[in-house]
Every structure is written in C-alpha cells, then in structure tokens.
Amino acid sequence: ARPWLGAIPQPALVLYGEEDGVTGAEMSSTLSASLAHAVSAMIPKAGHAPHLECPELFARHTRDFLRSVAGVAGSVEPHP
C-alpha cells in the first residue's frame, strides 16, 4: 500500500469478495490496515464485483457503514 494512505482522516469502507481473483483478500486487508479509519468486510461467495454479485449484502454493509459514520441510525436518506 501507499505510505500516504494513513494520512487520510476520513472513514473508509473496504468491501471485497471472498473469491476475488483480481485484488484478493490480502490486498484488501493491506488497504484496510493502511487507512487510519477503515472498516473491512468480506462478501462470501463473491468475486471482484460484489456490488453486482451480491447486491443486497453489499448494500447492507454500505448502509450500516454510512449509518455508523453519520452517528445516528437511519439518518442516511436514500437517493431518489
């Protein structure tokens, strides 16, 4: 990972597919560990495109993350 990643102060969500043959779990773990405020989650049975392969689970992780950084559950309104 790049040494400057640790200087990014914003929260980050690193989602990756269990069966990702492009970047893989190791690179995702390295990225997550390099970011100061990262949350990482693996999407089971998904490859490099978990947002397409498992959209419901991907959306749930994303929604939970956004709610956690907003500080109030339910405060993130869906985009019309």
CSV table of C-alpha atoms in Angstrom, one decimal:
chain,number,residue,atom,x,y,z
A,1,ALA,CA,0.0,0.0,0.0
A,2,ARG,CA,1.0,3.6,-0.4
A,3,PRO,CA,2.5,5.3,2.7
A,4,TRP,CA,0.2,8.4,2.3
A,5,LEU,CA,-2.9,6.3,2.9
A,6,GLY,CA,-2.5,6.5,6.7
A,7,ALA,CA,-2.9,10.3,6.4
A,8,ILE,CA,-6.4,10.1,5.1
A,9,PRO,CA,-8.6,11.2,8.0
A,10,GLN,CA,-12.0,10.2,6.6
A,11,PRO,CA,-13.6,6.9,7.5
A,12,ALA,CA,-13.4,4.3,4.7
A,13,LEU,CA,-15.2,1.1,3.9
A,14,VAL,CA,-13.3,-1.7,2.2
A,15,LEU,CA,-15.6,-4.4,0.8
A,16,TYR,CA,-14.2,-7.3,-1.1
A,17,GLY,CA,-15.4,-10.6,-2.5
A,18,GLU,CA,-14.3,-13.9,-0.9
A,19,GLU,CA,-13.4,-15.3,-4.3
A,20,ASP,CA,-11.9,-12.1,-5.8
A,21,GLY,CA,-9.1,-13.3,-8.1
A,22,VAL,CA,-8.1,-9.8,-9.2
A,23,THR,CA,-7.1,-8.0,-6.0
A,24,GLY,CA,-8.0,-10.6,-3.4
A,25,ALA,CA,-8.3,-10.7,0.3
A,26,GLU,CA,-4.7,-10.0,1.0
A,27,MET,CA,-4.7,-6.7,-0.9
A,28,SER,CA,-8.0,-5.7,0.7
A,29,SER,CA,-6.5,-6.4,4.1
A,30,THR,CA,-3.4,-4.4,3.3
A,31,LEU,CA,-5.5,-1.5,2.1
A,32,SER,CA,-7.7,-1.6,5.2
A,33,ALA,CA,-4.8,-1.8,7.5
A,34,SER,CA,-3.1,1.2,5.8
A,35,LEU,CA,-6.1,3.5,6.2
A,36,ALA,CA,-6.4,5.2,9.6
A,37,HIS,CA,-10.1,4.8,10.0
A,38,ALA,CA,-11.1,1.8,7.8
A,39,VAL,CA,-13.7,-0.9,8.3
A,40,SER,CA,-13.3,-4.0,6.2
A,41,ALA,CA,-15.8,-6.7,5.3
A,42,MET,CA,-15.7,-9.8,3.1
A,43,ILE,CA,-18.7,-10.7,0.9
A,44,PRO,CA,-19.0,-14.5,0.9
A,45,LYS,CA,-19.2,-16.3,-2.5
A,46,ALA,CA,-18.5,-13.0,-4.4
A,47,GLY,CA,-15.7,-12.3,-6.8
A,48,HIS,CA,-14.2,-8.9,-7.9
A,49,ALA,CA,-17.7,-7.3,-8.3
A,50,PRO,CA,-19.6,-8.0,-5.0
A,51,HIS,CA,-21.8,-5.0,-5.7
A,52,LEU,CA,-23.2,-6.9,-8.8
A,53,GLU,CA,-22.8,-10.5,-7.5
A,54,CYS,CA,-24.4,-9.9,-4.0
A,55,PRO,CA,-26.1,-6.5,-4.2
A,56,GLU,CA,-28.3,-7.0,-1.1
A,57,LEU,CA,-25.4,-7.9,1.2
A,58,PHE,CA,-23.2,-5.2,-0.4
A,59,ALA,CA,-25.9,-2.6,0.2
A,60,ARG,CA,-26.4,-3.8,3.8
A,61,HIS,CA,-22.7,-3.4,4.6
A,62,THR,CA,-22.7,0.0,2.9
A,63,ARG,CA,-25.8,1.2,4.7
A,64,ASP,CA,-24.5,0.0,8.1
A,65,PHE,CA,-21.2,1.8,7.5
A,66,LEU,CA,-22.9,5.1,6.4
A,67,ARG,CA,-25.1,4.9,9.5
A,68,SER,CA,-22.2,4.3,11.8
A,69,VAL,CA,-20.2,7.3,10.4
A,70,ALA,CA,-23.3,9.5,10.4
A,71,GLY,CA,-23.6,8.7,14.1
A,72,VAL,CA,-27.4,8.2,14.1
A,73,ALA,CA,-29.0,5.0,12.7
A,74,GLY,CA,-31.4,5.9,9.9
A,75,SER,CA,-30.1,9.3,9.3
A,76,VAL,CA,-28.9,8.5,5.8
A,77,GLU,CA,-31.7,9.1,3.4
A,78,PRO,CA,-31.8,7.1,0.2
A,79,HIS,CA,-31.0,9.0,-3.0
A,80,PRO,CA,-34.2,9.5,-5.2
